[in-house]
């Protein structure tokens, strides 16, 4: 064997015996945070605002991967705050009341948010899946969407199919609103049933617009208009309605409604009086949109039971906000407050931090427009000046529609 061959053999043997001493240890695998899927149900104030708030806040405070899927029965956001005036023809163009929801989320990366037009028809809280009918009509193609967190913000509906809130689809709501406008236009005698905020605003809008050309009644089984509000507010509302020539009947319920051959209706009151109306507009009460939620999570009136974190009791990862929950009365002020808190807590959770409890408001507040120049309201026990309410609600905030849909006002 040559000297050169011997050197090569010794060198190869050396490397073989000492190779492990010179190899660096493999680094441990990097931890991975799985993508969290947040499903938000509801295409109105609660759902839209919460989605925007999470997207905006999370981009600034956490690197945790997540995706939001917004499920909405409606293709368009409906600015129902203006509904009491919109029942009259010619008050608003469609684009002042309805705007496409999906357009409002185009400013975010597609990996972050998806808008699904469909109706929630079932929730499997054990399997963490939401069943969605993608045609929005409760029949047809079904999709099962798996979630890590589910935020329910499906709101409430007006009774008797009135278009004061969404009726289940944008087209259905538009058609109902246009139909009501035509009936208002042709009616000479209109009876508004219920003297809560919606009834008071509608009666005031009708009388303020048509004056003596139409006879407007306002019936309430309660002892006062705006019952449950400070007495001074109720009295002011009554005086303003009477000044507009609204015929207000309190402590009076409707016992029977009889359809007449000419298309009108005859109403018999609890006091034995008969009133013939061309149009009746019921405004009393709302019902929560919770039919798809298992019964054990609902109270006796159909509202979803939540705890101090707005979490649905005994349903892991599920939350409910706005009109559909039992946290606070169905009112815009409370919806916005809950949305703000829900977004904050969701971002804390995504960041691995502890969420904070929600503080239920103990201060009642309300503002109602009565005609285009009047109004009343209160904050707690403090009565708001009528001129201030009328000035603030003059446009019924329709200028905020676009900024609500695209999140720019949040």
Short mmCIF file of C-alpha atoms in Angstrom, two decimals:
data_model
loop_
_atom_site.label_atom_id
_atom_site.label_comp_id
_atom_site.label_asym_id
_atom_site.label_seq_id
_atom_site.Cartn_x
_atom_site.Cartn_y
_atom_site.Cartn_z
CA UNK A 1 0.00 0.00 0.00
CA UNK A 2 1.41 3.37 -0.92
CA UNK A 3 1.92 6.12 1.62
CA UNK A 4 -0.72 8.25 -0.10
CA UNK A 5 -3.32 5.48 0.09
CA UNK A 6 -2.54 4.92 3.77
CA UNK A 7 -3.03 8.64 4.54
CA UNK A 8 -6.38 8.64 2.76
CA UNK A 9 -7.55 5.57 4.70
CA UNK A 10 -6.51 7.08 8.07
CA UNK A 11 -8.20 10.39 7.23
CA UNK A 12 -11.48 8.67 6.25
CA UNK A 13 -11.41 6.61 9.46
CA UNK A 14 -10.86 9.79 11.52
CA UNK A 15 -13.84 11.53 9.97
CA UNK A 16 -16.03 8.50 10.45
CA UNK A 17 -15.16 8.21 14.15
CA UNK A 18 -15.46 11.92 14.97
CA UNK A 19 -18.29 13.06 12.72
CA UNK A 20 -20.86 13.32 15.54
CA UNK A 21 -18.62 15.67 17.52
CA UNK A 22 -18.78 18.29 14.80
CA UNK A 23 -22.48 18.06 13.96
CA UNK A 24 -24.65 20.76 15.49
CA UNK A 25 -27.83 19.46 17.18
CA UNK A 26 -31.03 19.93 15.19
CA UNK A 27 -33.11 22.85 16.49
CA UNK A 28 -36.41 21.94 18.15
CA UNK A 29 -39.48 22.40 15.93
CA UNK A 30 -41.00 25.89 16.12
CA UNK A 31 -44.37 26.01 17.91
CA UNK A 32 -47.30 26.58 15.59
CA UNK A 33 -50.50 28.43 16.44
CA UNK A 34 -53.39 26.86 14.56
CA UNK A 35 -55.69 29.18 12.66
CA UNK A 36 -58.70 30.13 14.79
CA UNK A 37 -62.00 30.29 12.95
CA UNK A 38 -64.48 32.89 14.22
CA UNK A 39 -68.00 32.69 12.81
CA UNK A 40 -70.25 35.72 13.31
CA UNK A 41 -73.94 35.30 12.50
CA UNK A 42 -75.90 38.41 11.60
CA UNK A 43 -75.70 41.08 8.90
CA UNK A 44 -76.93 44.04 10.91
CA UNK A 45 -75.46 46.32 13.59
CA UNK A 46 -74.23 43.64 16.01
CA UNK A 47 -72.60 41.33 13.47
CA UNK A 48 -71.15 43.90 11.06
CA UNK A 49 -69.69 46.14 13.76
CA UNK A 50 -68.17 43.27 15.71
CA UNK A 51 -66.51 41.80 12.61
CA UNK A 52 -64.93 45.14 11.71
CA UNK A 53 -63.78 45.78 15.26
CA UNK A 54 -62.07 42.38 15.60
CA UNK A 55 -60.36 42.77 12.22
CA UNK A 56 -59.11 46.26 13.03
CA UNK A 57 -58.03 45.61 16.62
CA UNK A 58 -56.42 42.24 16.00
CA UNK A 59 -54.25 43.58 13.19
CA UNK A 60 -52.71 46.02 15.67
CA UNK A 61 -52.39 43.90 18.81
CA UNK A 62 -51.88 40.23 17.91
CA UNK A 63 -50.07 38.07 15.37
CA UNK A 64 -52.28 35.08 16.13
CA UNK A 65 -53.72 33.63 12.91
CA UNK A 66 -57.50 33.83 12.60
CA UNK A 67 -60.25 34.07 10.04
CA UNK A 68 -63.74 35.55 10.35
CA UNK A 69 -66.70 34.15 8.46
CA UNK A 70 -69.70 36.47 8.53
CA UNK A 71 -72.98 34.67 7.87
CA UNK A 72 -75.90 36.90 6.86
CA UNK A 73 -79.40 36.20 5.53
CA UNK A 74 -79.32 39.60 3.87
CA UNK A 75 -77.10 40.63 0.98
CA UNK A 76 -77.47 44.25 2.06
CA UNK A 77 -77.29 46.10 5.38
CA UNK A 78 -80.68 47.65 6.19
CA UNK A 79 -80.63 51.02 7.97
CA UNK A 80 -83.79 50.30 9.93
CA UNK A 81 -83.27 53.27 12.25
CA UNK A 82 -84.94 55.24 9.46
CA UNK A 83 -87.85 52.81 9.08
CA UNK A 84 -90.46 55.00 10.87
CA UNK A 85 -89.98 57.63 8.16
CA UNK A 86 -89.32 55.17 5.36
CA UNK A 87 -92.87 53.78 5.62
CA UNK A 88 -93.91 56.88 3.67
CA UNK A 89 -93.18 56.96 -0.06
CA UNK A 90 -90.59 59.36 -1.44
CA UNK A 91 -88.63 59.90 1.76
CA UNK A 92 -85.46 57.91 0.95
CA UNK A 93 -83.86 56.39 -2.11
CA UNK A 94 -82.95 52.71 -1.79
CA UNK A 95 -79.22 53.38 -1.47
CA UNK A 96 -79.90 55.50 1.62
CA UNK A 97 -81.40 52.45 3.34
CA UNK A 98 -79.64 49.42 1.80
CA UNK A 99 -75.95 48.83 1.01
CA UNK A 100 -74.13 45.60 0.01
CA UNK A 101 -72.45 43.92 2.98
CA UNK A 102 -69.66 42.15 1.09
CA UNK A 103 -68.44 45.45 -0.40
CA UNK A 104 -67.74 46.73 3.09
CA UNK A 105 -65.14 44.02 3.75
CA UNK A 106 -63.14 44.26 0.53
CA UNK A 107 -60.48 46.33 2.27
CA UNK A 108 -59.27 43.33 4.28
CA UNK A 109 -57.14 40.41 3.04
CA UNK A 110 -59.31 37.58 1.70
CA UNK A 111 -57.58 35.15 4.07
CA UNK A 112 -58.91 37.16 7.01
CA UNK A 113 -62.63 37.46 6.23
CA UNK A 114 -65.35 35.80 4.17
CA UNK A 115 -68.99 36.80 3.78
CA UNK A 116 -71.47 33.94 3.34
CA UNK A 117 -75.03 34.77 2.32
CA UNK A 118 -77.16 32.18 4.06
CA UNK A 119 -79.40 31.43 7.00
CA UNK A 120 -78.26 29.68 10.16
CA UNK A 121 -80.56 26.69 10.68
CA UNK A 122 -78.79 24.75 13.41
CA UNK A 123 -75.92 24.76 15.90
CA UNK A 124 -74.02 21.71 17.16
CA UNK A 125 -72.36 23.06 20.29
CA UNK A 126 -70.64 19.76 21.07
CA UNK A 127 -69.12 19.38 17.61
CA UNK A 128 -68.66 23.15 17.22
CA UNK A 129 -70.42 23.31 13.88
CA UNK A 130 -72.93 25.75 12.42
CA UNK A 131 -75.42 24.52 9.85
CA UNK A 132 -76.13 27.11 7.18
CA UNK A 133 -78.67 27.07 4.38
CA UNK A 134 -76.82 28.98 1.69
CA UNK A 135 -79.93 30.10 -0.19
CA UNK A 136 -81.14 31.87 2.94
CA UNK A 137 -84.65 30.46 2.71
CA UNK A 138 -84.32 27.52 5.09
CA UNK A 139 -84.35 24.96 2.25
CA UNK A 140 -81.86 23.86 -0.37
CA UNK A 141 -78.11 23.39 -0.08
CA UNK A 142 -76.77 23.07 3.45
CA UNK A 143 -73.22 23.72 4.60
CA UNK A 144 -71.60 22.73 7.88
CA UNK A 145 -69.13 25.37 9.06
CA UNK A 146 -66.77 24.39 11.84
CA UNK A 147 -65.84 27.10 14.32
CA UNK A 148 -63.52 27.74 17.24
CA UNK A 149 -65.61 30.70 18.34
CA UNK A 150 -69.21 31.51 17.41
CA UNK A 151 -70.67 34.99 17.93
CA UNK A 152 -74.44 35.15 17.54
CA UNK A 153 -75.75 38.57 16.55
CA UNK A 154 -78.90 37.74 14.62
CA UNK A 155 -80.99 40.42 16.29
CA UNK A 156 -84.77 40.44 16.42
CA UNK A 157 -87.79 40.74 14.14
CA UNK A 158 -90.84 42.96 14.27
CA UNK A 159 -94.11 41.17 14.87
CA UNK A 160 -96.79 40.81 12.19
CA UNK A 161 -94.23 40.90 9.37
CA UNK A 162 -93.68 44.65 9.52
CA UNK A 163 -90.49 45.88 7.76
CA UNK A 164 -89.13 47.77 10.75
CA UNK A 165 -86.35 45.15 10.81
CA UNK A 166 -85.10 42.69 8.23
CA UNK A 167 -87.69 40.13 7.17
CA UNK A 168 -85.14 37.44 6.36
CA UNK A 169 -83.76 38.66 3.04
CA UNK A 170 -82.93 41.99 1.48
CA UNK A 171 -85.42 41.53 -1.36
CA UNK A 172 -88.17 40.45 1.01
CA UNK A 173 -87.60 43.50 3.20
CA UNK A 174 -87.53 45.86 0.22
CA UNK A 175 -90.73 44.44 -1.20
CA UNK A 176 -92.54 44.65 2.14
CA UNK A 177 -91.38 48.24 2.63
CA UNK A 178 -92.52 49.27 -0.84
CA UNK A 179 -95.85 47.53 -0.31
CA UNK A 180 -96.37 49.38 2.97
CA UNK A 181 -95.47 52.67 1.30
CA UNK A 182 -98.16 52.11 -1.34
CA UNK A 183 -100.74 51.33 1.31
CA UNK A 184 -99.78 54.43 3.30
CA UNK A 185 -100.06 56.54 0.16
CA UNK A 186 -103.59 55.36 -0.57
CA UNK A 187 -104.91 55.35 3.01
CA UNK A 188 -107.08 58.09 4.45
CA UNK A 189 -107.38 56.61 7.95
CA UNK A 190 -104.35 54.90 9.54
CA UNK A 191 -104.29 53.20 12.92
CA UNK A 192 -100.92 52.71 14.61
CA UNK A 193 -101.03 49.98 17.24
CA UNK A 194 -98.58 50.31 20.12
CA UNK A 195 -97.20 53.49 21.70
CA UNK A 196 -93.61 52.47 22.29
CA UNK A 197 -90.76 54.36 20.56
CA UNK A 198 -91.51 52.87 17.10
CA UNK A 199 -95.26 53.55 17.30
CA UNK A 200 -94.74 57.11 18.56
CA UNK A 201 -92.22 57.86 15.80
CA UNK A 202 -94.41 56.42 13.04
CA UNK A 203 -97.53 58.27 14.22
CA UNK A 204 -95.52 61.50 14.46
CA UNK A 205 -93.95 61.05 11.03
CA UNK A 206 -97.32 60.33 9.36
CA UNK A 207 -99.09 63.29 10.92
CA UNK A 208 -96.15 65.58 10.38
CA UNK A 209 -96.03 64.70 6.68
CA UNK A 210 -99.72 64.49 5.78
CA UNK A 211 -101.38 66.82 8.28
CA UNK A 212 -105.17 66.93 7.91
CA UNK A 213 -105.07 64.89 4.68
CA UNK A 214 -104.97 61.66 6.69
CA UNK A 215 -106.55 60.72 10.02
CA UNK A 216 -103.94 59.11 12.30
CA UNK A 217 -104.84 57.12 15.41
CA UNK A 218 -102.40 55.81 18.01
CA UNK A 219 -103.76 53.05 20.26
CA UNK A 220 -102.03 51.64 23.33
CA UNK A 221 -103.19 49.25 26.00
CA UNK A 222 -100.68 50.92 28.34
CA UNK A 223 -101.75 53.82 30.52
CA UNK A 224 -99.35 56.23 28.80
CA UNK A 225 -97.34 56.59 25.63
CA UNK A 226 -93.71 55.50 26.06
CA UNK A 227 -94.70 53.59 29.19
CA UNK A 228 -91.79 52.84 31.48
CA UNK A 229 -89.98 56.06 30.61
CA UNK A 230 -89.85 59.11 32.92
CA UNK A 231 -93.28 60.68 33.30
CA UNK A 232 -92.08 64.04 31.96
CA UNK A 233 -90.88 62.35 28.75
CA UNK A 234 -94.18 60.54 28.30
CA UNK A 235 -96.14 63.74 28.84
CA UNK A 236 -94.00 65.67 26.36
CA UNK A 237 -94.46 62.97 23.73
CA UNK A 238 -98.23 63.02 24.22
CA UNK A 239 -98.41 66.81 23.88
CA UNK A 240 -96.33 66.81 20.70
CA UNK A 241 -98.42 64.04 19.14
CA UNK A 242 -101.64 65.86 19.96
CA UNK A 243 -100.19 69.07 18.52
CA UNK A 244 -99.72 67.14 15.28
CA UNK A 245 -103.40 66.07 15.49
CA UNK A 246 -102.67 62.42 16.25
CA UNK A 247 -105.72 60.89 17.97
CA UNK A 248 -104.05 59.15 20.94
CA UNK A 249 -106.00 56.48 22.82
CA UNK A 250 -104.21 55.03 25.87
CA UNK A 251 -105.52 52.29 28.19
CA UNK A 252 -107.30 50.97 25.12
CA UNK A 253 -106.70 47.59 23.53
CA UNK A 254 -108.06 46.23 20.26
CA UNK A 255 -110.42 43.34 20.90
CA UNK A 256 -111.23 42.35 17.32
CA UNK A 257 -110.20 43.28 13.78
CA UNK A 258 -112.72 42.48 11.04
CA UNK A 259 -111.88 42.60 7.34
CA UNK A 260 -114.53 44.50 5.36
CA UNK A 261 -115.59 43.79 1.76
CA UNK A 262 -114.04 47.03 0.52
CA UNK A 263 -110.57 46.07 1.86
CA UNK A 264 -110.73 48.22 4.96
CA UNK A 265 -110.74 46.89 8.52
CA UNK A 266 -113.09 47.49 11.40
CA UNK A 267 -111.44 47.60 14.81
CA UNK A 268 -113.42 47.08 18.01
CA UNK A 269 -111.75 48.54 21.10
CA UNK A 270 -111.90 47.38 24.71
CA UNK A 271 -114.18 50.36 25.34
CA UNK A 272 -116.72 49.22 22.76
CA UNK A 273 -115.82 51.81 20.15
CA UNK A 274 -115.56 50.84 16.49
CA UNK A 275 -112.98 52.44 14.18
CA UNK A 276 -112.80 51.76 10.44
CA UNK A 277 -109.26 51.99 9.06
CA UNK A 278 -107.74 51.83 5.61
CA UNK A 279 -104.51 50.62 7.16
CA UNK A 280 -103.39 49.19 10.52
CA UNK A 281 -99.70 49.30 11.43
CA UNK A 282 -98.79 47.10 14.44
CA UNK A 283 -95.59 48.21 16.20
CA UNK A 284 -95.76 46.33 19.48
CA UNK A 285 -92.90 44.09 20.53
CA UNK A 286 -90.05 42.23 18.91
CA UNK A 287 -89.11 38.57 18.85
CA UNK A 288 -85.50 37.33 18.92
CA UNK A 289 -84.14 35.57 15.84
CA UNK A 290 -83.05 32.47 17.72
CA UNK A 291 -85.10 29.64 16.19
CA UNK A 292 -81.93 27.77 15.13
CA UNK A 293 -80.48 27.74 18.67
CA UNK A 294 -81.15 24.64 20.82
CA UNK A 295 -83.92 25.32 23.35
CA UNK A 296 -81.76 24.69 26.43
CA UNK A 297 -79.84 27.89 25.69
CA UNK A 298 -82.95 30.11 25.50
CA UNK A 299 -85.08 31.79 28.14
CA UNK A 300 -88.87 31.63 28.18
CA UNK A 301 -89.12 34.43 25.60
CA UNK A 302 -86.58 32.99 23.18
CA UNK A 303 -83.64 35.20 24.12
CA UNK A 304 -80.22 33.52 24.42
CA UNK A 305 -79.01 33.25 28.01
CA UNK A 306 -75.53 34.72 28.51
CA UNK A 307 -73.16 35.19 31.43
CA UNK A 308 -71.07 38.18 32.49
CA UNK A 309 -68.72 37.60 29.53
CA UNK A 310 -71.58 37.55 27.03
CA UNK A 311 -70.83 33.85 26.66
CA UNK A 312 -73.72 31.46 26.14
CA UNK A 313 -74.14 29.42 29.30
CA UNK A 314 -72.93 25.81 28.97
CA UNK A 315 -71.84 26.24 25.33
CA UNK A 316 -68.06 26.36 24.94
CA UNK A 317 -66.82 29.11 22.61
CA UNK A 318 -70.28 30.51 21.86
CA UNK A 319 -71.28 34.11 22.55
CA UNK A 320 -74.43 36.17 21.94
CA UNK A 321 -74.76 39.94 21.64
CA UNK A 322 -77.41 42.49 20.75
CA UNK A 323 -81.16 42.00 20.52
CA UNK A 324 -80.94 38.20 20.48
CA UNK A 325 -79.32 37.94 23.92
CA UNK A 326 -80.87 38.42 27.35
CA UNK A 327 -78.08 40.73 28.54
CA UNK A 328 -79.92 44.03 28.06
CA UNK A 329 -83.09 45.37 26.37
CA UNK A 330 -83.06 45.37 22.54
CA UNK A 331 -81.83 48.89 21.86
CA UNK A 332 -79.12 50.26 19.55
CA UNK A 333 -77.15 51.84 22.39
CA UNK A 334 -76.75 48.47 24.13
CA UNK A 335 -76.01 46.63 20.87
CA UNK A 336 -73.08 48.93 20.11
CA UNK A 337 -71.75 48.74 23.66
CA UNK A 338 -71.85 44.93 23.62
CA UNK A 339 -70.20 44.79 20.20
CA UNK A 340 -67.32 46.93 21.41
CA UNK A 341 -66.80 44.69 24.43
CA UNK A 342 -67.13 41.46 22.45
CA UNK A 343 -64.45 42.54 19.98
CA UNK A 344 -62.10 43.53 22.78
CA UNK A 345 -62.53 40.19 24.54
CA UNK A 346 -62.10 38.20 21.34
CA UNK A 347 -58.78 39.92 20.61
CA UNK A 348 -57.66 39.25 24.19
CA UNK A 349 -58.56 35.58 23.77
CA UNK A 350 -56.70 35.33 20.45
CA UNK A 351 -53.65 36.82 22.19
CA UNK A 352 -53.81 34.25 24.99
CA UNK A 353 -54.93 36.84 27.53
CA UNK A 354 -57.81 36.76 29.99
CA UNK A 355 -61.09 38.36 28.85
CA UNK A 356 -62.84 40.86 31.09
CA UNK A 357 -66.47 40.79 32.28
CA UNK A 358 -69.09 42.99 30.67
CA UNK A 359 -70.73 45.69 32.76
CA UNK A 360 -74.47 45.74 32.19
CA UNK A 361 -75.75 49.29 31.87
CA UNK A 362 -77.92 50.55 34.70
CA UNK A 363 -78.73 53.80 32.91
CA UNK A 364 -81.72 53.82 30.59
CA UNK A 365 -81.72 56.14 27.64
CA UNK A 366 -83.91 56.89 24.64
CA UNK A 367 -84.47 59.48 21.95
CA UNK A 368 -87.51 59.60 19.65
CA UNK A 369 -88.27 61.85 16.73
CA UNK A 370 -91.85 63.18 16.68
CA UNK A 371 -92.47 64.69 13.28
CA UNK A 372 -89.56 66.40 11.59
CA UNK A 373 -89.30 69.21 14.12
CA UNK A 374 -90.12 67.60 17.44
CA UNK A 375 -88.78 64.93 19.74
CA UNK A 376 -88.10 63.92 23.30
CA UNK A 377 -85.90 61.56 25.24
CA UNK A 378 -83.92 60.97 28.38
CA UNK A 379 -80.58 59.83 29.74
CA UNK A 380 -81.25 58.15 33.04
CA UNK A 381 -83.64 60.42 34.90
CA UNK A 382 -82.48 63.48 32.98
CA UNK A 383 -84.93 64.61 30.31
CA UNK A 384 -83.29 65.62 27.04
CA UNK A 385 -84.43 68.89 25.45
CA UNK A 386 -86.78 68.27 22.55
CA UNK A 387 -84.85 70.59 20.22
CA UNK A 388 -81.67 68.61 20.88
CA UNK A 389 -83.29 65.26 20.08
CA UNK A 390 -84.89 66.70 16.94
CA UNK A 391 -81.57 68.17 15.80
CA UNK A 392 -79.60 64.95 16.43
CA UNK A 393 -82.19 62.69 14.82
CA UNK A 394 -83.17 65.02 11.99
CA UNK A 395 -81.74 62.74 9.31
CA UNK A 396 -82.23 59.53 11.33
CA UNK A 397 -78.47 59.05 10.86
CA UNK A 398 -78.73 57.71 7.29
CA UNK A 399 -75.41 59.44 6.55
CA UNK A 400 -73.76 56.79 8.75
CA UNK A 401 -74.91 53.84 6.62
CA UNK A 402 -71.86 53.62 4.35
CA UNK A 403 -69.41 54.17 7.21
CA UNK A 404 -71.09 51.45 9.24
CA UNK A 405 -70.95 48.94 6.40
CA UNK A 406 -67.25 49.54 5.66
CA UNK A 407 -66.30 50.02 9.32
CA UNK A 408 -64.76 53.46 8.81
CA UNK A 409 -66.77 55.07 11.59
CA UNK A 410 -65.66 52.54 14.24
#
